[in-house]
């Protein structure tokens, strides 16, 4: 294989690191004579809580153990990002004959970008080649850090809290944190029903952690500072893009379930096909079903559990 092909192997390892939440850097050590990959590594600093577990360090150690020698005289290290000072020191100590990297690191690269550690040593200097598959190596890094920045920009979802009699507690709660015993928040369910006596259900995205691929009516939590009816309008619009005025929603029942007060709304309206636009990563399909079809989905166990429990309490009011 040539340099590009070995770098592709390192890129595949970098992708696994990204999936594990680590900076996407991958590395392989190759025997120059045989072309055999002797060691592989991917960043595992976050996974293992160690600042030492860079991809290069793991790949070098793996190759040394396979050869039963710390000297890697006739070997090449392929790594997707220019090595830092720590890894450059390991390269010098391991006597690697050649280093090939992908993306240049102007901030911390020790092979010439930020500084050149090899020029400072009198023990050993390998051949250096940078910029191999540079675009792909830069893309996986920039995509990873963009995703991290985007996540930081997302504000936490806040809920208003109530006591068991639904009196406001004048405080808010962050979604994802367990609620204190005796506190409740407001959830809404919107059953959208057309003139053919069919209700609209959507399929939960397969990217969701909870019940992916299950069917449900429009469901969601009311946000802090938002009224129940405003939450119903917002959730319907966010999940399906359907916009209707508040006066079109009829509150048919409030159900106290677990740590929530669930306000169930019935919306009688006809909806054009071009009105429905599903929310990315939230819903992936929709359909209109009659009572028999919905209850058949229930029997199959593919209706989102809270919806199924609430349905039993409001089905006569819907149909």
Coordinates of C-alpha atoms in Angstrom, one line a residue, residues 169-313:
X169 CA -43.3 26.8 43.0
X170 CA -41.8 29.9 41.4
X171 CA -38.7 28.0 40.3
X172 CA -37.4 26.2 37.2
X173 CA -35.9 22.9 36.5
X174 CA -33.3 21.8 33.9
X175 CA -34.4 19.0 31.6
X176 CA -32.4 15.8 32.1
X177 CA -31.9 16.3 35.8
X178 CA -34.1 14.1 38.0
X179 CA -37.0 16.0 39.6
X180 CA -37.2 16.3 43.3
X181 CA -39.9 14.3 45.0
X182 CA -43.2 16.2 45.2
X183 CA -42.4 18.5 42.3
X184 CA -44.2 18.4 38.9
X185 CA -43.9 19.9 35.4
X186 CA -46.4 20.3 32.6
X187 CA -46.6 18.1 29.6
X188 CA -48.9 18.5 26.6
X189 CA -50.4 16.0 24.2
X190 CA -52.1 17.2 21.0
X191 CA -54.4 14.8 19.1
X192 CA -54.9 16.3 15.7
X193 CA -58.1 14.9 14.1
X194 CA -59.4 15.5 10.5
X195 CA -62.9 15.4 9.0
X196 CA -62.4 11.7 8.0
X197 CA -62.2 10.9 11.7
X198 CA -58.5 10.0 11.5
X199 CA -55.8 11.2 13.9
X200 CA -52.3 12.3 12.9
X201 CA -49.4 10.3 14.4
X202 CA -45.7 10.7 13.8
X203 CA -42.8 8.2 14.0
X204 CA -40.1 9.1 16.5
X205 CA -36.6 9.5 14.9
X206 CA -34.4 6.4 15.0
X207 CA -31.7 8.8 16.3
X208 CA -33.6 9.3 19.6
X209 CA -32.4 7.5 22.7
X210 CA -35.9 6.8 24.0
X211 CA -38.3 4.6 22.0
X212 CA -36.8 5.2 18.5
X213 CA -39.1 4.3 15.7
X214 CA -42.3 4.3 17.9
X215 CA -45.5 6.1 16.9
X216 CA -47.0 8.9 18.9
X217 CA -49.2 11.9 18.8
X218 CA -47.6 15.4 19.3
X219 CA -46.1 15.3 22.7
X220 CA -43.7 17.6 24.6
X221 CA -42.9 19.5 27.8
X222 CA -44.1 23.1 28.4
X223 CA -41.1 25.4 28.7
X224 CA -40.5 27.9 31.5
X225 CA -42.6 31.0 31.1
X226 CA -44.8 29.4 28.6
X227 CA -48.5 28.6 29.1
X228 CA -49.9 25.1 28.4
X229 CA -51.8 26.2 25.3
X230 CA -48.7 28.0 23.9
X231 CA -46.7 24.9 24.5
X232 CA -49.3 22.9 22.5
X233 CA -49.1 25.3 19.6
X234 CA -45.3 25.3 19.6
X235 CA -44.9 21.6 19.9
X236 CA -47.3 20.9 17.0
X237 CA -45.5 23.5 14.8
X238 CA -42.0 22.2 15.8
X239 CA -42.8 18.6 15.1
X240 CA -45.0 18.8 12.1
X241 CA -44.9 22.5 10.9
X242 CA -48.7 22.7 11.3
X243 CA -49.7 26.2 12.5
X244 CA -53.1 26.7 14.2
X245 CA -54.5 29.4 16.4
X246 CA -54.9 28.8 20.1
X247 CA -58.7 28.9 20.0
X248 CA -58.7 25.8 17.7
X249 CA -57.2 23.6 20.5
X250 CA -59.7 22.1 23.0
X251 CA -58.4 20.9 26.4
X252 CA -60.2 17.6 26.9
X253 CA -58.5 16.3 30.0
X254 CA -55.6 16.8 32.5
X255 CA -53.9 13.6 33.7
X256 CA -51.5 13.5 36.6
X257 CA -48.9 10.9 35.7
X258 CA -45.6 10.3 37.5
X259 CA -43.9 13.7 37.9
X260 CA -46.1 15.6 35.4
X261 CA -49.5 17.1 34.8
X262 CA -50.4 16.2 31.2
X263 CA -52.8 18.5 29.4
X264 CA -54.5 16.6 26.6
X265 CA -55.7 18.8 23.7
X266 CA -57.9 17.8 20.8
X267 CA -57.4 19.8 17.5
X268 CA -60.0 19.3 14.9
X269 CA -58.7 20.4 11.6
X270 CA -58.0 19.3 8.0
X271 CA -54.3 19.5 7.0
X272 CA -52.9 19.7 3.5
X273 CA -49.9 17.5 2.6
X274 CA -47.7 20.5 1.9
X275 CA -48.3 21.8 5.4
X276 CA -46.5 19.0 7.1
X277 CA -42.7 19.2 7.4
X278 CA -41.2 16.8 9.9
X279 CA -38.6 18.0 12.4
X280 CA -35.1 16.7 11.6
X281 CA -33.8 14.2 14.3
X282 CA -37.2 14.3 16.0
X283 CA -39.7 12.7 13.6
X284 CA -39.1 10.7 10.5
X285 CA -42.6 9.7 9.2
X286 CA -46.3 10.4 9.7
X287 CA -49.7 9.0 8.8
X288 CA -53.4 9.4 9.5
X289 CA -55.0 6.5 11.3
X290 CA -58.5 5.6 12.4
X291 CA -59.3 4.1 15.8
X292 CA -58.9 0.5 14.7
X293 CA -55.5 1.2 13.2
X294 CA -54.2 3.1 16.2
X295 CA -55.3 0.4 18.6
X296 CA -53.7 -2.2 16.4
X297 CA -50.4 -0.3 16.7
X298 CA -50.9 -0.3 20.5
X299 CA -51.3 -4.1 20.5
X300 CA -48.1 -4.5 18.6
X301 CA -46.3 -2.4 21.3
X302 CA -45.0 0.3 18.9
X303 CA -46.9 3.3 20.4
X304 CA -44.8 5.5 22.6
X305 CA -45.6 4.3 26.1
X306 CA -46.8 7.6 27.7
X307 CA -49.1 8.2 24.7
X308 CA -50.5 4.7 25.1
X309 CA -51.2 5.2 28.8
X310 CA -52.8 8.6 28.2
X311 CA -54.9 7.3 25.3
X312 CA -56.7 4.8 27.5
X313 CA -57.9 7.8 29.6

